[in-house]
Coordinates of C-alpha atoms in Angstrom, one line a residue:
Chain A
X1 CA 128.7 145.7 84.4
X2 CA 128.9 147.3 87.8
X3 CA 131.6 147.0 90.5
X4 CA 131.6 146.8 94.2
X5 CA 129.7 150.1 94.4
X6 CA 126.7 148.4 92.8
X7 CA 124.2 147.4 95.5
X8 CA 122.3 144.2 94.9
X9 CA 119.2 142.6 96.4
X10 CA 119.8 139.1 97.9
X11 CA 116.1 138.4 97.6
X12 CA 115.5 137.2 101.1
X13 CA 116.3 140.5 102.8
X14 CA 114.9 144.0 102.2
X15 CA 118.4 145.4 102.5
X16 CA 120.8 145.9 99.6
X17 CA 124.4 144.6 99.8
X18 CA 127.5 145.4 97.7
X19 CA 128.0 143.2 94.6
X20 CA 130.8 140.8 95.5
X21 CA 129.6 139.9 98.9
X22 CA 130.8 136.5 100.1
X23 CA 128.1 134.9 102.3
X24 CA 128.1 131.7 104.4
X25 CA 124.6 130.1 104.7
X26 CA 124.4 127.8 107.7
X27 CA 121.7 125.5 106.4
X28 CA 119.7 123.1 108.6
X29 CA 116.1 123.2 107.4
X30 CA 114.6 122.7 104.0
X31 CA 111.7 125.1 104.6
X32 CA 114.1 127.8 105.6
X33 CA 116.3 126.9 102.5
X34 CA 113.3 127.6 100.3
X35 CA 112.9 131.1 101.8
X36 CA 116.6 131.9 101.2
X37 CA 118.1 130.3 98.1
X38 CA 115.3 130.5 95.5
X39 CA 114.7 134.2 96.2
X40 CA 118.5 134.7 96.0
X41 CA 118.5 133.2 92.6
X42 CA 115.3 134.9 91.4
X43 CA 116.4 138.4 92.6
X44 CA 119.7 137.9 90.7
X45 CA 117.8 137.1 87.5
X46 CA 115.4 139.9 88.0
X47 CA 118.3 142.3 88.6
X48 CA 119.8 141.3 85.3
X49 CA 122.6 139.2 86.7
X50 CA 123.8 135.8 85.5
X51 CA 123.3 133.1 88.1
X52 CA 125.2 129.8 88.5
X53 CA 123.9 127.2 90.8
X54 CA 126.2 124.2 91.8
X55 CA 124.0 121.5 93.1
X56 CA 125.5 118.5 95.0
X57 CA 123.6 115.9 93.1
X58 CA 124.9 112.6 91.7
X59 CA 124.5 113.4 88.1
X60 CA 123.1 115.8 85.5
X61 CA 119.9 113.7 85.3
X62 CA 119.2 114.9 88.8
X63 CA 119.1 118.5 87.9
X64 CA 115.5 118.9 86.9
X65 CA 114.4 118.5 90.5
X66 CA 116.9 121.2 91.4
X67 CA 115.3 123.5 88.9
X68 CA 112.0 122.8 90.4
X69 CA 113.2 123.3 94.0
X70 CA 114.5 126.7 93.1
X71 CA 111.2 127.7 91.6
X72 CA 112.1 127.2 87.9
X73 CA 110.0 124.9 85.8
X74 CA 113.1 123.3 84.2
X75 CA 115.9 124.2 81.8
X76 CA 113.7 124.0 78.7
X77 CA 111.0 126.2 80.1
X78 CA 113.5 128.6 81.5
X79 CA 114.2 129.9 78.0
X80 CA 110.7 131.2 77.6
X81 CA 111.0 133.7 80.3
X82 CA 114.4 135.0 79.2
X83 CA 116.4 133.3 82.0
X84 CA 117.9 130.5 79.9
X85 CA 121.2 132.2 79.3
X86 CA 121.3 133.8 82.7
X87 CA 120.6 130.7 84.8
X88 CA 122.9 127.8 84.7
X89 CA 122.5 124.8 87.1
X90 CA 125.4 122.3 87.2
X91 CA 126.5 119.3 89.2
X92 CA 128.8 120.6 91.9
X93 CA 131.4 117.8 91.5
X94 CA 131.6 118.6 87.8
X95 CA 132.4 122.2 88.6
X96 CA 134.6 121.9 91.7
X97 CA 136.4 118.7 90.8
X98 CA 136.2 118.2 87.0
X99 CA 139.0 115.6 87.0
X100 CA 138.2 114.1 90.4
X101 CA 140.5 116.5 92.3
X102 CA 139.7 119.8 93.9
X103 CA 142.2 122.5 92.9
X104 CA 141.3 125.8 94.5
X105 CA 143.3 127.9 91.9
X106 CA 141.4 126.2 89.1
X107 CA 138.0 126.8 90.7
X108 CA 138.9 130.4 91.5
X109 CA 139.8 130.9 87.8
X110 CA 136.4 129.4 86.9
X111 CA 134.7 131.9 89.1
X112 CA 136.6 134.7 87.5
X113 CA 135.6 133.3 84.1
X114 CA 131.9 133.3 85.1
X115 CA 132.2 137.0 86.1
X116 CA 134.1 138.0 82.9
X117 CA 131.7 136.1 80.7
X118 CA 128.7 137.8 82.4
X119 CA 130.4 141.2 81.8
X120 CA 131.0 140.4 78.2
X121 CA 127.4 139.3 77.7
X122 CA 126.2 142.6 79.1
X123 CA 124.7 141.3 82.4
X124 CA 124.4 143.7 85.3
X125 CA 126.4 141.4 87.5
X126 CA 126.9 137.7 88.4
X127 CA 126.1 135.6 91.4
X128 CA 126.8 132.0 92.2
X129 CA 125.7 129.7 94.9
X130 CA 127.0 126.2 95.7
X131 CA 125.9 123.3 97.9
X132 CA 129.2 122.6 99.7
X133 CA 128.5 119.1 100.8
X134 CA 130.6 117.9 97.8
X135 CA 133.6 118.6 100.0
X136 CA 132.6 115.8 102.4
X137 CA 133.0 113.1 99.7
X138 CA 136.7 112.7 100.4
X139 CA 137.8 114.1 97.0
X140 CA 141.6 114.7 96.9
X141 CA 142.2 118.4 97.4
X142 CA 139.0 119.0 99.4
X143 CA 141.2 119.5 102.5
X144 CA 142.0 122.8 100.9
X145 CA 138.4 124.0 101.2
X146 CA 139.1 126.7 103.8
X147 CA 142.1 128.0 101.8
X148 CA 139.9 128.2 98.8
X149 CA 137.2 130.1 100.7
X150 CA 139.8 132.5 102.0
X151 CA 141.1 133.2 98.5
X152 CA 137.6 133.9 97.2
X153 CA 137.7 137.0 99.4
X154 CA 140.8 138.2 97.6
X155 CA 139.4 137.3 94.2
X156 CA 136.2 139.2 94.7
X157 CA 138.1 142.5 94.9
X158 CA 138.7 142.2 91.2
X159 CA 135.8 140.1 90.2
X160 CA 132.9 141.2 92.3
X161 CA 130.4 138.4 91.8
X162 CA 128.1 137.7 94.7
X163 CA 128.8 134.3 96.3
X164 CA 126.5 132.3 98.6
X165 CA 128.1 129.2 100.1
X166 CA 125.6 126.7 101.5
X167 CA 127.0 124.7 104.4
X168 CA 124.6 122.1 105.8
X169 CA 125.2 121.9 109.6
X170 CA 123.6 118.5 109.6
X171 CA 126.5 117.2 107.5
X172 CA 129.6 119.2 108.4
X173 CA 131.1 118.9 111.8
X174 CA 131.1 121.8 114.3
X175 CA 134.9 122.4 114.0
X176 CA 134.7 122.8 110.2
X177 CA 131.7 125.1 110.5
X178 CA 133.8 127.3 112.8
X179 CA 136.6 127.4 110.3
X180 CA 134.1 128.2 107.6
X181 CA 132.8 131.1 109.6
X182 CA 136.3 132.6 109.8
X183 CA 136.5 133.1 106.1
X184 CA 133.0 134.5 105.3
X185 CA 132.4 138.2 106.0
X186 CA 128.6 137.6 106.0
X187 CA 126.6 134.9 107.6
X188 CA 123.1 133.6 107.3
X189 CA 121.8 131.8 110.3
X190 CA 118.2 131.0 111.0
X191 CA 117.3 132.9 107.9
X192 CA 118.9 136.1 109.0
X193 CA 121.8 137.7 107.3
X194 CA 124.4 139.0 109.8
X195 CA 127.8 140.6 109.6
X196 CA 130.2 137.9 110.8
X197 CA 132.4 138.9 113.8
X198 CA 134.4 135.7 113.3
X199 CA 135.5 136.8 109.9
X200 CA 139.2 137.1 109.5
X201 CA 140.2 139.2 106.5
X202 CA 142.0 137.3 103.8
X203 CA 145.5 138.6 104.3
X204 CA 145.4 137.8 108.1
X205 CA 143.9 134.4 107.5
X206 CA 146.5 133.4 104.9
X207 CA 149.3 134.6 107.1
X208 CA 147.9 132.5 109.9
X209 CA 147.5 129.5 107.5
X210 CA 151.0 129.8 106.3
X211 CA 152.2 129.0 109.8
X212 CA 150.2 125.8 109.8
X213 CA 151.1 122.5 108.2
X214 CA 147.7 121.5 106.9
X215 CA 144.5 122.9 105.6
X216 CA 140.9 122.7 106.9
Chain B
X1 CA 136.0 148.7 124.3
X2 CA 133.1 149.3 126.8
X3 CA 133.5 150.6 130.3
X4 CA 133.2 147.0 131.5
X5 CA 136.3 146.1 129.5
X6 CA 134.3 144.1 126.9
X7 CA 135.5 144.4 123.4
X8 CA 132.8 145.0 120.8
X9 CA 134.0 142.3 118.4
X10 CA 134.2 139.7 121.1
X11 CA 130.8 140.6 122.3
X12 CA 129.6 140.2 118.7
X13 CA 131.2 136.8 118.5
X14 CA 129.5 135.6 121.7
X15 CA 126.2 136.8 120.5
X16 CA 126.7 135.0 117.1
X17 CA 127.8 131.9 119.0
X18 CA 124.5 131.9 120.9
X19 CA 122.5 132.5 117.7
X20 CA 124.4 129.8 115.8
X21 CA 124.2 127.0 118.3
X22 CA 120.6 126.2 117.4
X23 CA 121.6 125.7 113.8
X24 CA 123.4 122.5 114.7
X25 CA 121.4 119.3 114.8
X26 CA 123.1 117.5 117.6
X27 CA 125.1 117.9 120.8
X28 CA 128.3 116.6 119.2
X29 CA 128.3 119.4 116.6
X30 CA 127.3 122.0 119.1
X31 CA 130.2 120.9 121.3
X32 CA 132.7 120.9 118.4
X33 CA 131.6 124.4 117.4
X34 CA 131.5 126.0 120.8
X35 CA 134.8 124.6 121.9
X36 CA 136.5 126.2 118.9
X37 CA 134.5 129.4 119.0
X38 CA 134.9 130.2 122.7
X39 CA 138.7 129.9 122.3
X40 CA 138.5 133.2 120.5
X41 CA 137.5 134.9 123.8
X42 CA 140.5 136.8 125.2
X43 CA 142.2 135.0 128.1
X44 CA 140.7 131.6 127.3
X45 CA 143.2 128.8 126.6
X46 CA 140.8 126.0 126.0
X47 CA 137.2 124.9 126.3
X48 CA 135.8 121.5 127.2
X49 CA 132.3 120.2 127.5
X50 CA 131.2 117.5 129.8
X51 CA 127.8 116.0 129.4
X52 CA 126.6 113.5 131.9
X53 CA 127.0 110.0 130.7
X54 CA 129.0 110.9 127.6
X55 CA 131.4 113.5 126.2
X56 CA 133.6 113.4 129.3
X57 CA 136.9 115.1 128.5
X58 CA 139.7 112.6 128.5
X59 CA 142.1 114.8 130.4
X60 CA 142.9 113.3 133.8
X61 CA 142.5 116.6 135.6
X62 CA 139.0 117.1 134.2
X63 CA 138.0 113.6 134.8
X64 CA 138.7 114.3 138.4
X65 CA 136.7 117.5 138.3
X66 CA 133.8 115.7 136.7
X67 CA 134.0 113.0 139.3
X68 CA 133.7 115.6 141.9
X69 CA 130.8 117.1 140.1
X70 CA 129.2 113.7 139.8
X71 CA 128.1 113.9 143.4
X72 CA 126.1 117.0 142.5
X73 CA 124.3 115.7 139.4
X74 CA 121.0 115.2 141.2
X75 CA 121.4 118.2 143.5
X76 CA 122.9 120.9 141.4
X77 CA 122.5 123.5 144.1
X78 CA 125.1 121.8 146.2
X79 CA 127.9 122.0 143.5
X80 CA 130.3 124.8 144.5
X81 CA 131.6 125.6 141.1
X82 CA 133.3 128.8 142.3
X83 CA 135.5 126.7 144.7
X84 CA 136.4 124.4 141.8
X85 CA 137.2 127.5 139.7
X86 CA 139.7 128.8 142.2
X87 CA 141.3 125.4 142.6
X88 CA 141.8 124.5 138.9
X89 CA 142.3 127.9 137.2
X90 CA 139.2 127.3 135.2
X91 CA 135.6 128.4 135.1
X92 CA 132.8 126.0 135.2
X93 CA 129.4 126.8 133.8
X94 CA 126.5 124.5 134.5
X95 CA 124.5 123.1 131.6
X96 CA 121.1 122.6 133.2
X97 CA 117.4 122.8 133.1
X98 CA 115.5 124.3 136.0
X99 CA 115.5 120.9 137.7
X100 CA 118.4 119.0 136.3
X101 CA 122.1 119.5 135.9
X102 CA 123.3 117.5 132.9
X103 CA 126.6 118.9 132.0
X104 CA 129.4 121.5 132.4
X105 CA 131.0 124.0 130.1
X106 CA 134.6 124.2 131.3
X107 CA 136.6 127.2 130.2
X108 CA 140.3 126.9 130.9
X109 CA 141.9 130.3 131.7
X110 CA 145.3 131.5 130.5
X111 CA 144.8 135.1 131.7
X112 CA 142.2 135.7 134.4
X113 CA 142.3 139.5 134.0
X114 CA 141.5 139.2 130.3
X115 CA 138.7 136.7 130.6
X116 CA 137.0 138.4 133.6
X117 CA 134.9 140.9 131.6
X118 CA 133.4 138.1 129.7
X119 CA 132.4 135.7 132.5
X120 CA 128.8 136.9 132.5
X121 CA 128.5 136.5 128.7
X122 CA 130.1 133.1 129.0
X123 CA 127.5 132.2 131.5
X124 CA 124.8 133.4 129.1
X125 CA 126.3 131.3 126.4
X126 CA 126.3 128.2 128.7
X127 CA 122.6 129.0 129.6
X128 CA 121.7 129.1 125.9
X129 CA 123.6 125.9 125.2
X130 CA 121.8 124.3 128.2
X131 CA 118.4 125.3 126.9
X132 CA 119.2 124.1 123.4
X133 CA 120.7 120.8 124.5
X134 CA 117.9 120.1 127.0
X135 CA 115.3 120.9 124.3
X136 CA 117.1 118.5 121.9
X137 CA 117.2 115.8 124.7
X138 CA 113.4 116.2 125.3
X139 CA 112.8 116.2 121.5
X140 CA 114.8 113.0 121.3
X141 CA 112.9 111.5 124.2
X142 CA 109.6 112.6 122.6
X143 CA 110.6 111.1 119.2
X144 CA 111.5 107.8 121.0
X145 CA 108.2 107.8 122.9
X146 CA 106.3 108.5 119.7
X147 CA 108.1 105.6 118.0
X148 CA 107.3 103.3 120.9
X149 CA 103.7 104.5 120.8
X150 CA 103.5 103.8 117.1
X151 CA 104.9 100.3 117.6
X152 CA 102.4 99.7 120.4
X153 CA 99.5 101.0 118.2
X154 CA 100.6 98.9 115.3
X155 CA 100.7 95.8 117.5
X156 CA 97.3 96.5 119.0
X157 CA 95.8 97.1 115.6
X158 CA 97.3 93.8 114.4
X159 CA 95.8 92.1 117.4
X160 CA 92.4 93.8 116.8
X161 CA 92.5 92.6 113.2
X162 CA 93.0 89.1 114.5
X163 CA 89.8 89.5 116.5
X164 CA 87.6 91.5 114.3
X165 CA 87.1 91.9 110.5
X166 CA 88.9 94.9 109.0
X167 CA 85.8 97.1 108.4
X168 CA 84.6 96.5 111.9
X169 CA 88.0 97.3 113.4
X170 CA 88.1 100.5 111.3
X171 CA 84.7 101.5 112.5
X172 CA 85.9 101.1 116.1
X173 CA 89.0 103.0 115.4
X174 CA 87.0 105.8 113.9
X175 CA 85.1 106.2 117.2
X176 CA 87.8 107.1 119.7
X177 CA 85.0 108.0 122.1
X178 CA 84.1 104.4 122.4
X179 CA 85.4 102.2 125.1
X180 CA 85.3 98.4 124.9
X181 CA 82.3 98.5 127.2
X182 CA 80.2 100.3 124.7
X183 CA 81.0 98.2 121.6
X184 CA 77.9 96.0 121.7
X185 CA 75.6 99.0 121.4
X186 CA 77.4 100.1 118.2
X187 CA 78.2 97.0 116.2
X188 CA 75.1 95.0 115.3
X189 CA 74.4 94.9 111.5
X190 CA 71.7 93.0 109.5
X191 CA 72.9 91.2 106.4
X192 CA 70.0 89.9 104.2
X193 CA 72.3 87.7 102.0
X194 CA 75.1 85.7 103.4
X195 CA 76.2 82.1 103.4
X196 CA 77.4 80.4 106.6
X197 CA 79.6 77.3 106.8
X198 CA 80.2 75.0 109.8
X199 CA 82.8 72.2 109.6
X200 CA 83.6 69.5 112.2
X201 CA 86.3 66.9 112.3
X202 CA 84.4 63.7 112.6
X203 CA 85.0 61.8 115.9
X204 CA 87.9 64.0 116.7
X205 CA 87.4 63.3 120.4
X206 CA 87.8 59.6 119.9
X207 CA 90.7 60.2 117.6
X208 CA 92.5 62.3 120.1
X209 CA 92.0 60.0 123.1
X210 CA 95.4 59.2 124.4
X211 CA 97.1 61.9 122.4
X212 CA 99.2 64.4 124.3
X213 CA 97.6 67.9 124.6
X214 CA 100.6 69.3 122.7
X215 CA 100.2 67.0 119.8
X216 CA 96.4 67.5 119.8
X217 CA 96.9 71.3 119.5
X218 CA 99.5 70.8 116.9
X219 CA 97.2 68.7 114.7
X220 CA 94.3 71.2 115.0
X221 CA 96.7 74.1 114.4
X222 CA 98.0 72.6 111.2
X223 CA 94.5 71.8 109.8
X224 CA 93.0 75.1 110.8
X225 CA 95.9 77.1 109.5
X226 CA 95.2 75.5 106.1
X227 CA 91.5 76.5 106.5
X228 CA 92.5 80.1 107.4
X229 CA 94.5 80.3 104.2
X230 CA 91.6 79.0 102.1
X231 CA 89.2 81.4 103.8
X232 CA 91.6 84.3 102.9
X233 CA 92.0 83.0 99.3
X234 CA 88.2 82.5 98.8
X235 CA 87.1 85.7 100.4
X236 CA 85.4 84.4 103.5
X237 CA 85.4 85.8 107.0
X238 CA 86.5 83.3 109.6
X239 CA 84.2 83.6 112.5
X240 CA 85.6 81.3 115.1
X241 CA 86.7 77.8 116.0
X242 CA 85.2 75.9 118.9
X243 CA 87.3 72.8 119.7
X244 CA 87.5 70.9 116.5
X245 CA 84.7 72.9 114.8
X246 CA 85.4 75.7 112.3
X247 CA 82.9 78.4 111.4
X248 CA 83.2 80.9 108.5
X249 CA 80.9 83.0 106.4
X250 CA 80.8 85.0 103.1
X251 CA 78.9 88.2 102.3
X252 CA 79.8 90.0 105.5
X253 CA 80.9 92.4 106.8
X254 CA 81.3 93.6 103.2
X255 CA 78.3 92.3 101.2
X256 CA 79.3 90.0 98.2
X257 CA 76.9 88.9 95.5
X258 CA 78.8 85.6 95.1
X259 CA 78.7 84.7 98.8
X260 CA 77.3 81.2 98.2
X261 CA 79.9 80.4 95.5
X262 CA 82.7 81.5 97.7
X263 CA 81.6 79.2 100.5
X264 CA 81.1 76.3 98.1
X265 CA 84.6 76.6 96.9
X266 CA 85.8 76.9 100.5
X267 CA 84.1 73.7 101.5
X268 CA 85.5 71.7 98.6
X269 CA 89.0 73.2 99.2
X270 CA 88.7 72.2 102.9
X271 CA 88.0 68.7 101.9
X272 CA 91.0 68.6 99.6
X273 CA 93.2 70.2 102.3
X274 CA 92.2 67.5 104.8
X275 CA 93.0 64.8 102.3
X276 CA 96.5 66.3 101.8
X277 CA 96.9 66.5 105.6
X278 CA 95.9 62.8 105.9
X279 CA 98.4 61.9 103.2
X280 CA 101.2 63.8 105.1
X281 CA 100.4 62.6 108.5
X282 CA 99.0 59.1 107.9
X283 CA 95.9 59.9 109.8
X284 CA 92.4 59.2 108.4
X285 CA 90.5 62.2 109.5
X286 CA 87.2 63.2 107.9
X287 CA 85.3 66.5 107.7
X288 CA 81.6 67.0 108.0
X289 CA 80.5 70.3 106.5
X290 CA 77.1 72.1 106.6
X291 CA 76.2 75.2 104.6
X292 CA 73.1 77.5 104.6
X293 CA 72.3 80.9 103.0
X294 CA 70.1 83.7 104.1
X295 CA 69.8 86.6 106.5
X296 CA 71.9 87.0 109.6
X297 CA 72.7 89.6 112.3
X298 CA 76.4 90.2 112.8
X299 CA 78.2 92.1 115.4
X300 CA 80.3 92.2 118.5
X301 CA 78.9 91.4 122.0
X302 CA 80.4 91.1 125.4
X303 CA 82.7 93.5 127.2
X304 CA 85.7 91.3 127.4
X305 CA 87.4 89.0 124.9
X306 CA 84.9 90.1 122.3
X307 CA 84.6 88.5 118.9
X308 CA 82.7 89.2 115.8
X309 CA 79.8 86.7 115.7
X310 CA 76.6 85.8 113.8
X311 CA 73.1 85.2 114.9
X312 CA 69.8 84.1 113.4
X313 CA 67.9 81.2 111.9
X314 CA 70.3 81.0 109.0
X315 CA 73.1 80.3 111.4
X316 CA 71.2 77.7 113.3
X317 CA 70.2 75.9 110.1
X318 CA 73.8 75.9 108.9
X319 CA 74.8 74.4 112.1
X320 CA 72.2 71.7 111.8
X321 CA 73.4 71.0 108.2
X322 CA 76.7 70.1 109.7
X323 CA 75.5 68.2 112.8
X324 CA 73.0 66.2 110.7
X325 CA 75.5 65.8 107.9
X326 CA 77.6 62.9 106.7
X327 CA 81.3 62.3 107.3
X328 CA 83.4 63.3 104.3
X329 CA 80.5 65.2 102.7
X330 CA 79.3 68.8 102.3
X331 CA 75.6 69.1 103.0
X332 CA 73.8 72.3 101.8
X333 CA 70.2 73.5 102.1
X334 CA 67.9 74.1 99.2
X335 CA 68.5 77.8 99.8
X336 CA 72.2 77.5 99.2
X337 CA 71.8 75.1 96.2
X338 CA 69.6 77.6 94.4
X339 CA 72.2 80.3 94.8
X340 CA 75.0 78.1 93.5
X341 CA 73.5 76.8 90.2
X342 CA 75.4 75.4 87.3
X343 CA 79.0 75.6 88.3
X344 CA 78.6 73.0 91.0
X345 CA 77.6 69.3 91.2
X346 CA 75.0 68.1 93.7
X347 CA 73.5 64.9 94.8
X348 CA 70.0 65.2 96.3
X349 CA 69.9 63.8 99.8
X350 CA 66.2 64.4 100.3
X351 CA 64.2 65.5 103.3
X352 CA 65.8 65.4 106.7
X353 CA 64.3 66.2 110.1
X354 CA 66.6 68.8 111.7
X355 CA 66.4 69.1 115.5
X356 CA 64.6 72.3 116.5
X357 CA 64.0 73.3 113.0
X358 CA 61.9 70.6 111.3
X359 CA 62.0 69.1 107.9
X360 CA 64.6 70.4 105.4
X361 CA 65.3 69.5 101.8
X362 CA 69.0 69.1 101.5
X363 CA 71.7 68.3 99.0
X364 CA 75.3 67.1 99.0
X365 CA 77.7 69.4 97.2
X366 CA 79.9 66.8 95.3
X367 CA 82.2 69.0 93.3
X368 CA 82.7 71.6 90.7
X369 CA 81.1 71.1 87.3
X370 CA 83.6 69.0 85.3
X371 CA 85.6 68.2 88.4
X372 CA 83.7 66.0 90.9
X373 CA 85.5 65.1 94.2
X374 CA 86.8 61.5 94.0
X375 CA 85.7 60.7 97.6
X376 CA 82.1 61.8 96.9
X377 CA 81.8 58.9 94.4
X378 CA 81.7 56.6 97.5
X379 CA 80.1 58.4 100.3
X380 CA 80.8 57.3 103.9
X381 CA 78.0 57.4 106.4

């Protein structure tokens, strides 16, 4: 397993980025999505990383179309090309809110586990990507979304898995998107990956948050 | 920091803002985002967006500014935003197309010295926002126009299908180069095998004497609506109605081997439908139906109020079958009877002398085999 010094391909860009990069993808177009997310997943698998995809679908019976949309024939067929162990697709709500509540600390711990398990299994790294629209379902604790995103940046220092957070600008309001930008060092907009000048490093952000009464 | 006093990170943010705006699907999200994002520019205390007709900031001060700006909506060149800036400790950036001012980006200033280096960049941001918003507005208008066009097209197609058979309407639609004036040159088809039906309500003129026009139309409408349903059910093409007469045919515009059978069923069903109408209404109306089979020419003529119509001896003979027929009975030619055969019951009428045609051997269609019509047991002449 490599650390931050390990450069990884994101699949949709010719450049390499350090493992453990935290990226905000401002999504507003399905065609563009297909040029970003499936290559991100495939490049992780081809690079020997484990990949977890958290899809905002209503149930596990809806996961086959997700497999298809990311260019995989389906869970059963994935085993034939050696990706079965590496690629896991799950219902976002089951991962983020397993008991119907969102607890950032629990999810951060789950991300650490993903990284640790990948290390133990001999993968070259780990990457995850999640469709964040689950946070719009009014689940208790989802108001702590920005706090969670902030803490990911701290967590990644010790567990450098690459994280791509998919925020659909057709669903989230503009104010929330602005807050989301503040906590992601990298940004994908119109299919281009950019260093995000709105990013506020974790320690500054948490200090600022501690002065506020509520979350995002 | 550059010589102009612009900080690199602020410059980066402003560029990202411009790049990000287009990722939002609507003006509300754009406004929410930009109001938050521009507050990170040094010296800016708040940002408001005013779009004509909506999204007016609630603050009283800015309502007044917008009211002042209102005079300039249709003449943006006359709006002295610099004067308003000085008066209100704010900067106003127009949201506009080349021809139309549709909003303002209002930047409230806490420290004029700090914000000054960024005024040009804020203007650029407003320009970008104006372009994106105006593009969205035009796209929305275009989508609305397309929807209106679709509704109008669907309505005209529906009307066309009321006038013309579906295949004929489709042929016309497939030739967008045609105008209504050139239709007759295009639609004129020969059909060697069709069956034509004429029906007339016996002595309807006498029956309707003294009846109000509204009631008369209501009676005909009720009867002919039943006939239309039967035609649809039996696979006939309704050709037209003339007064109390009803004309239909089978075997066109799509040929059908069982054209005579379809028309025979239609005629018997029409008789039954009129019996049911009489039972409902208390009237004692009777139908006289004539049928003939053979070749016709079918098409569309005329340049206005065109309809699909039929021509030829077969049509004329079918018409004579009706006019020389008997009240309450279905008269068919020998040609039609030969095409019907076993499934139907006939009573030979014999030779009649049809005006303009000559002698014809005709038959009364009295029912389906095993199910004669009760009324045909006692014909009324």
